[in-house]
Coordinates of C-alpha atoms in Angstrom, one line a residue:
X61 CA -66.0 -7.0 7.0
X62 CA -64.4 -3.6 6.7
X63 CA -62.3 -3.2 3.5
X64 CA -59.4 -1.5 5.3
X65 CA -58.1 -1.1 8.8
X66 CA -55.0 -0.9 11.2
X67 CA -54.3 -3.3 14.0
X68 CA -52.1 -2.3 17.0
X69 CA -49.5 -4.8 17.9
X70 CA -50.9 -7.0 20.7
X71 CA -50.6 -10.6 21.8
X72 CA -53.4 -11.9 19.5
X73 CA -55.9 -10.7 16.9
X74 CA -58.5 -12.3 14.7
X75 CA -59.9 -11.5 11.3
X76 CA -63.6 -12.3 10.6
X77 CA -65.2 -12.8 7.2
X78 CA -68.8 -12.1 8.1
X79 CA -71.7 -13.5 5.9
X80 CA -75.4 -14.2 6.0
X81 CA -74.7 -17.8 5.1
X82 CA -74.2 -20.0 8.0
X83 CA -70.8 -21.6 8.1
X84 CA -69.7 -20.9 4.5
X85 CA -66.5 -22.4 3.1
X86 CA -64.0 -19.5 2.9
X87 CA -60.8 -19.1 1.0
X88 CA -58.1 -16.9 2.5
X89 CA -55.2 -15.1 0.9
X90 CA -52.3 -13.0 2.3
X91 CA -50.5 -10.7 -0.1
X92 CA -51.8 -12.9 -3.0
X93 CA -50.6 -16.2 -1.4
X94 CA -53.2 -18.8 -0.7
X95 CA -53.6 -19.8 3.0
X96 CA -54.7 -23.4 2.3
X97 CA -54.9 -24.3 6.0
X98 CA -57.5 -21.6 6.6
X99 CA -61.1 -22.5 5.6
X100 CA -63.3 -21.0 8.3
X101 CA -64.7 -17.5 8.3
X102 CA -62.3 -16.4 11.1
X103 CA -58.5 -16.4 11.2
X104 CA -56.7 -16.4 14.6
X105 CA -53.3 -14.7 14.0
X106 CA -51.9 -15.4 17.4
X107 CA -48.9 -13.4 18.5
X108 CA -48.2 -10.6 16.0
X109 CA -44.9 -10.2 14.1
X110 CA -43.7 -8.2 11.2
X111 CA -44.5 -10.9 8.6
X112 CA -48.2 -10.7 9.5
X113 CA -48.3 -7.3 7.9
X114 CA -50.0 -7.2 4.4
X115 CA -53.3 -7.4 2.5
X116 CA -55.7 -10.2 3.5
X117 CA -58.5 -11.3 1.2
X118 CA -61.4 -13.8 1.9
X119 CA -63.6 -15.3 -0.8
X120 CA -66.8 -17.4 -0.3
X121 CA -69.6 -18.5 -2.6
X122 CA -73.2 -17.3 -2.0
X123 CA -76.2 -18.5 -4.1
X124 CA -80.0 -18.3 -4.3
X125 CA -82.5 -20.4 -6.3
X126 CA -81.4 -19.2 -9.7
X127 CA -77.7 -18.1 -9.4
X128 CA -74.5 -18.0 -7.4
X129 CA -71.6 -15.6 -7.1
X130 CA -68.4 -15.1 -5.2
X131 CA -68.2 -12.6 -2.4
X132 CA -64.8 -11.0 -1.6
X133 CA -63.7 -8.9 1.4
X134 CA -60.3 -7.2 1.9
X135 CA -58.6 -5.9 5.0
X136 CA -55.2 -4.2 5.2
X137 CA -53.2 -5.2 8.3
X138 CA -50.3 -3.0 9.4
X139 CA -48.1 -4.0 12.2
X140 CA -46.8 -1.2 14.5
X141 CA -44.9 -0.8 17.7
X142 CA -46.0 1.1 20.7
X143 CA -45.7 4.9 20.7
X144 CA -42.3 6.1 21.8
X145 CA -41.9 7.5 25.2
X146 CA -38.6 9.4 24.5
X147 CA -37.7 12.8 23.0
X148 CA -36.1 13.0 19.6
X149 CA -32.3 12.3 19.3
X150 CA -30.3 14.8 17.3
X151 CA -27.8 13.2 15.0
X152 CA -26.5 16.3 13.2
X153 CA -24.8 18.6 14.0
X154 CA -22.5 16.6 16.3
X155 CA -19.9 19.3 17.0
X156 CA -20.4 22.6 18.8
X157 CA -18.1 24.6 16.4
X158 CA -17.9 24.8 12.6
X159 CA -15.0 26.4 10.7
X160 CA -16.4 28.6 7.8
X161 CA -15.0 31.0 5.2
X162 CA -16.3 34.6 5.3
X163 CA -18.2 35.7 2.2
X164 CA -19.0 32.1 1.1
X165 CA -22.4 30.5 1.2
X166 CA -23.1 27.9 3.9
X167 CA -25.7 25.1 4.4
X168 CA -26.5 23.9 7.9
X169 CA -28.1 20.5 8.3
X170 CA -30.3 19.4 11.2
X171 CA -30.9 15.7 11.4
X172 CA -32.9 13.9 14.2
X173 CA -34.2 10.4 14.9
X174 CA -37.9 10.3 16.0
X175 CA -39.4 7.3 17.7
X176 CA -42.7 5.8 16.3
X177 CA -46.0 7.6 16.9
X178 CA -49.3 6.9 15.4
X179 CA -50.0 10.6 15.0
X180 CA -46.5 11.4 13.7
X181 CA -46.0 15.2 13.6
X182 CA -42.3 15.9 13.9
X183 CA -41.0 19.5 14.3
X184 CA -37.5 20.2 13.0
X185 CA -36.1 23.7 12.4
X186 CA -33.2 26.0 12.9
X187 CA -33.0 29.1 15.2
X188 CA -30.3 31.8 15.4
X189 CA -29.6 33.5 18.7
X190 CA -27.5 36.5 19.5
X191 CA -27.2 38.6 22.6
X192 CA -30.6 40.3 22.1
X193 CA -33.0 37.8 20.6
X194 CA -33.7 34.4 19.1
X195 CA -35.1 34.1 15.6
X196 CA -36.3 31.2 13.5
X197 CA -34.3 30.7 10.3
X198 CA -36.0 29.9 7.1
X199 CA -35.6 26.2 6.9
X200 CA -36.3 23.7 4.1
X201 CA -39.2 21.3 4.9
X202 CA -38.0 18.2 6.8
X203 CA -37.7 15.1 4.7
X204 CA -37.4 11.5 5.8
X205 CA -34.1 10.0 4.9
X206 CA -34.6 6.6 6.7
X207 CA -37.6 4.8 8.1
X208 CA -38.1 1.6 10.1
X209 CA -40.9 0.1 12.2
X210 CA -39.4 1.7 15.4
X211 CA -38.2 5.1 14.3
X212 CA -37.7 7.6 11.4
X213 CA -34.8 9.9 10.6
X214 CA -35.8 13.4 9.4
X215 CA -33.5 16.0 7.9
X216 CA -33.8 19.7 7.2
X217 CA -31.4 22.4 6.0
X218 CA -30.9 26.2 6.5
X219 CA -29.1 28.1 3.8
X220 CA -27.0 31.2 4.4
X221 CA -26.2 33.1 1.2
X222 CA -23.1 34.6 2.7
X223 CA -21.3 34.2 6.0
X224 CA -20.7 37.5 7.6
X225 CA -18.9 38.7 10.7
X226 CA -22.3 39.1 12.4
X227 CA -22.9 35.3 11.9
X228 CA -19.7 34.5 13.8
X229 CA -21.3 36.2 16.8
X230 CA -24.5 34.1 16.7
X231 CA -25.4 30.8 18.1
X232 CA -27.2 28.5 15.7
X233 CA -29.6 26.0 17.3
X234 CA -31.0 22.8 15.8
X235 CA -34.4 22.2 17.3
X236 CA -36.3 18.8 17.2
X237 CA -39.7 18.1 18.9
X238 CA -42.3 15.4 19.2
X239 CA -45.3 14.9 21.5
X240 CA -42.9 13.9 24.4
X241 CA -40.7 16.9 24.3
X242 CA -37.9 18.7 22.4
X243 CA -34.1 18.4 22.0
X244 CA -31.6 21.1 20.9
X245 CA -28.1 21.1 19.7
X246 CA -26.1 24.4 19.4
X247 CA -23.3 25.3 17.0
X248 CA -21.0 28.3 16.8
X249 CA -19.4 29.4 13.5
X250 CA -15.7 30.1 13.5
X251 CA -13.6 31.8 10.9
X252 CA -11.3 29.4 9.0
X253 CA -7.9 31.1 9.7
X254 CA -5.9 28.7 7.6
X255 CA -7.6 29.7 4.3
X256 CA -5.5 32.8 3.6
X257 CA -2.4 31.0 4.7
X258 CA -3.3 28.1 2.4
X259 CA -3.7 30.4 -0.6
X260 CA -0.4 32.1 0.2
X261 CA 1.3 28.8 0.6
X262 CA -0.2 27.4 -2.6
X263 CA 0.7 30.6 -4.5
X264 CA 4.3 30.4 -3.2
X265 CA 4.6 26.7 -4.1
X266 CA 3.3 27.3 -7.6
X267 CA 5.6 30.3 -8.0
X268 CA 8.6 28.2 -6.9
X269 CA 7.5 25.3 -9.1
X270 CA 7.3 27.8 -12.1
X271 CA 10.7 29.2 -11.3
X272 CA 12.2 25.7 -11.1
X273 CA 10.6 24.7 -14.3
X274 CA 11.8 27.9 -16.0
X275 CA 15.2 27.3 -14.6
X276 CA 15.3 23.8 -15.9
X277 CA 14.2 24.9 -19.3
X278 CA 16.7 27.7 -19.3
X279 CA 19.4 25.2 -18.3
X280 CA 18.4 22.7 -21.0
X281 CA 18.1 25.3 -23.8
X282 CA 20.7 27.9 -22.6
X283 CA 22.9 27.4 -25.6
X284 CA 20.0 27.8 -28.1
X285 CA 18.9 31.0 -26.3
X286 CA 22.4 32.5 -26.5
X287 CA 22.7 31.6 -30.2
X288 CA 19.3 33.1 -30.8
X289 CA 20.3 36.3 -29.0
X290 CA 23.5 36.5 -31.0
X291 CA 21.5 36.1 -34.2
X292 CA 19.4 39.1 -33.5
X293 CA 22.1 41.2 -31.8
X294 CA 24.3 41.2 -35.0
X295 CA 27.5 41.7 -33.0
X296 CA 30.9 40.8 -34.4
X297 CA 33.5 40.4 -31.7
X298 CA 36.3 39.6 -34.3
X299 CA 36.5 43.2 -35.6
X300 CA 39.8 44.8 -34.6
X301 CA 41.3 41.9 -32.7
X302 CA 44.1 41.5 -35.4
X303 CA 43.4 37.7 -35.5
X304 CA 43.5 35.9 -38.8
X305 CA 41.7 32.6 -38.1
X306 CA 38.5 31.9 -36.1
X307 CA 39.9 28.5 -35.0
X308 CA 42.9 26.3 -35.2
X309 CA 42.1 22.6 -35.3
X310 CA 44.4 20.0 -33.7
X311 CA 44.0 16.2 -34.0
X312 CA 46.0 13.0 -34.0
X313 CA 47.7 12.9 -37.4
X314 CA 48.3 9.1 -37.3
X315 CA 45.0 7.8 -35.9
X316 CA 43.5 4.6 -37.4
X317 CA 40.7 4.8 -40.0
X318 CA 38.2 3.3 -37.5
X319 CA 38.2 5.0 -34.1
X320 CA 38.1 3.2 -30.8
X321 CA 34.6 4.7 -30.1
X322 CA 33.2 2.3 -32.7
X323 CA 32.2 5.1 -35.1
X324 CA 32.6 4.8 -38.9
X325 CA 34.3 8.2 -38.9
X326 CA 37.9 8.9 -38.1
X327 CA 39.4 11.9 -36.4
X328 CA 40.8 13.0 -39.8
X329 CA 37.3 12.8 -41.3
X330 CA 35.9 15.0 -38.5
X331 CA 38.8 17.5 -38.8
X332 CA 39.3 17.7 -42.5
X333 CA 35.8 17.1 -43.8
X334 CA 33.0 17.8 -41.3
X335 CA 34.5 20.9 -39.6
X336 CA 35.1 22.8 -42.9
X337 CA 31.7 21.6 -44.2
X338 CA 29.7 22.9 -41.2
X339 CA 31.7 25.7 -39.6
X340 CA 33.2 27.2 -42.7
X341 CA 30.6 26.5 -45.4
X342 CA 27.4 26.8 -43.3
X343 CA 28.3 29.3 -40.6
X344 CA 31.2 31.3 -42.3
X345 CA 34.0 30.6 -39.8
X346 CA 37.7 30.6 -41.0
X347 CA 39.5 27.5 -39.9
X348 CA 43.2 26.5 -40.0
X349 CA 44.0 22.9 -40.7
X350 CA 47.7 21.9 -40.8
X351 CA 47.4 19.4 -43.7
X352 CA 45.4 21.8 -45.8
X353 CA 46.7 25.3 -44.9
X354 CA 50.3 24.8 -43.7
X355 CA 52.8 26.3 -46.2
X356 CA 55.9 24.2 -46.9
X357 CA 59.1 24.9 -45.0
X358 CA 59.7 26.6 -41.7
X359 CA 60.2 25.2 -38.3
X360 CA 57.2 23.1 -37.2
X361 CA 57.1 24.1 -33.6
X362 CA 57.4 27.8 -34.4
X363 CA 54.7 27.6 -37.1
X364 CA 52.3 26.0 -34.7
X365 CA 52.8 28.7 -32.1
X366 CA 52.4 31.5 -34.6
X367 CA 49.2 29.9 -36.0
X368 CA 47.7 29.5 -32.6
X369 CA 48.5 33.2 -31.8
X370 CA 46.6 34.2 -34.9
X371 CA 43.6 32.1 -33.9
X372 CA 40.6 33.1 -31.7
X373 CA 39.9 29.5 -30.7
X374 CA 41.8 26.3 -30.4
X375 CA 39.8 23.1 -31.1
X376 CA 41.5 19.9 -29.9
X377 CA 40.1 16.4 -30.8
X378 CA 41.1 14.2 -27.9
X379 CA 41.5 10.4 -28.2
X380 CA 44.0 7.8 -26.9
X381 CA 46.1 8.5 -30.0
X382 CA 46.1 12.2 -29.3
X383 CA 47.1 12.2 -25.6
X384 CA 49.8 9.5 -26.2
X385 CA 51.1 11.0 -29.4
X386 CA 53.2 14.0 -30.5
X387 CA 50.1 16.1 -31.3
X388 CA 49.6 16.8 -27.6
X389 CA 52.4 19.4 -28.0
X390 CA 49.8 21.6 -29.8
X391 CA 47.5 21.5 -26.8
X392 CA 50.3 22.3 -24.4
X393 CA 51.5 25.3 -26.5
X394 CA 47.9 26.6 -26.8
X395 CA 47.4 26.3 -23.0
X396 CA 50.6 28.3 -22.4
X397 CA 49.5 31.0 -24.9
X398 CA 46.0 31.2 -23.5
X399 CA 47.4 32.1 -20.1
X400 CA 48.6 35.4 -21.6
X401 CA 46.0 36.0 -24.3
X402 CA 42.5 36.6 -23.1
X403 CA 41.0 36.5 -26.6
X404 CA 42.3 32.9 -27.2
X405 CA 39.8 30.3 -25.9
X406 CA 40.3 26.5 -26.1
X407 CA 37.6 23.9 -26.9
X408 CA 38.2 20.2 -26.2
X409 CA 36.4 17.5 -28.2
X410 CA 36.1 14.1 -26.5
X411 CA 36.2 12.0 -29.7
X412 CA 36.4 8.7 -27.7
X413 CA 37.2 7.6 -24.1
X414 CA 40.9 7.7 -23.1
X415 CA 43.1 7.4 -20.0
X416 CA 45.5 10.2 -19.2
X417 CA 49.1 8.9 -19.4
X418 CA 51.5 9.6 -16.6
X419 CA 53.8 11.4 -18.9
X420 CA 51.2 14.1 -19.7
X421 CA 52.4 17.5 -18.6
X422 CA 50.9 18.8 -15.4
X423 CA 49.5 22.0 -17.2
X424 CA 47.8 19.8 -19.8
X425 CA 46.2 17.6 -17.1
X426 CA 44.9 20.7 -15.4
X427 CA 43.5 22.0 -18.7
X428 CA 41.7 18.8 -19.3
X429 CA 39.8 19.3 -16.1
X430 CA 38.8 22.9 -16.5
X431 CA 38.4 23.6 -20.2
X432 CA 34.9 23.2 -21.8
X433 CA 34.5 19.8 -23.3
X434 CA 32.1 18.6 -26.0
X435 CA 31.5 14.9 -26.5
X436 CA 31.4 13.4 -30.0
X437 CA 28.6 10.8 -30.2
X438 CA 29.5 9.2 -33.5
X439 CA 27.0 9.2 -36.3
X440 CA 24.4 10.9 -34.1
X441 CA 26.6 14.0 -34.1
X442 CA 27.2 14.2 -37.8
X443 CA 24.1 16.2 -38.9
X444 CA 24.7 20.0 -38.8
X445 CA 21.6 20.5 -36.7
X446 CA 22.8 18.0 -34.0
X447 CA 23.5 19.0 -30.4
X448 CA 27.2 18.7 -31.0
X449 CA 27.3 21.5 -33.6
X450 CA 25.0 23.7 -31.5
X451 CA 27.5 23.4 -28.7
X452 CA 30.4 24.1 -31.1
X453 CA 28.7 27.3 -32.3
X454 CA 28.1 28.4 -28.7
X455 CA 31.9 28.3 -28.0
X456 CA 32.9 29.8 -31.3
X457 CA 33.5 33.6 -31.7
X458 CA 30.4 35.8 -32.3
X459 CA 30.5 36.9 -35.9
X460 CA 28.2 38.8 -38.2
X461 CA 27.9 36.0 -40.7
X462 CA 25.5 37.5 -43.2
X463 CA 24.9 35.3 -46.2
X464 CA 25.3 32.1 -44.1
X465 CA 22.4 30.0 -42.8

């Protein structure tokens, strides 16, 4: 028996294990599996299916007067279908236009399905065609990407190093051919108009995002930026203004030791201890505190008005005790003076939440809504590097405070 062969799919075939011994006992194997029911030197396969494919082996014993040996024959069976009677089917490209970017490399793929043929010689290539001529494009060798009993899918590629205006005027043709005939699929390149617009849009969006981020950072750190500018500018706006004090501090003189905000610090502690410690000792401002700096004698109301006139800023520590007590007179007097004195600026400190009483003068109510307000946040605001003191410095006069850090 031949040691190899191919059998075309047909209703029935038989395999013979020929020998010189008459009717030997034969052992058959298919793909290494014993065919126990087959013992004769011929196998009748009957109708052929895919599972009949494989390697068949037959063994039988032959002997003479002095010795015996095993004889083996092998045949390779491959099941196939009938040759196709149709032309190739192009799977890619599936569209007739392709958007591309000028100046960029481009790869064009041509993929086709070929029906089965015993003598399989597929032809797959690209052509380019303009108004004058049709030329074959250098194409990579077709490679099989999928194979079955009935067909095979082959793919090739053409590479353009750079897409030019001339390429936009060409027609690119995917060409597939077998022994039955050929099939083509044309594709036209089209410039991608949206690319420039996309870049412009992306650039605009990034610029706007950068501006918004810069604006947000500027808003968050505006006070620090101003203070840094003042540090390097070395400007002193207090020179020649004929003012004696940088700030007059007003607070409720009869507030309880523990404030309603739940802080362990009272308004007196803030006014008499922390303000001098930070604004005077650290940053060199001159403050006026009634309990500390008021000379004995004189009319109280007149003294308050005169002191406020000599001050560049008025700092008012607001609380329920303040707006409901006699100290609110100091805020009212300062508001009246500020209307005529452009160098006098008022700063409100919200020491704890309060409700405006009905008896509060209209001018004071209006001032509470328009004047700059800084919120005291209890122990969190105590350190000299806290946000509270940074805001205070922002509203204080610009001074050349050499020797203070």
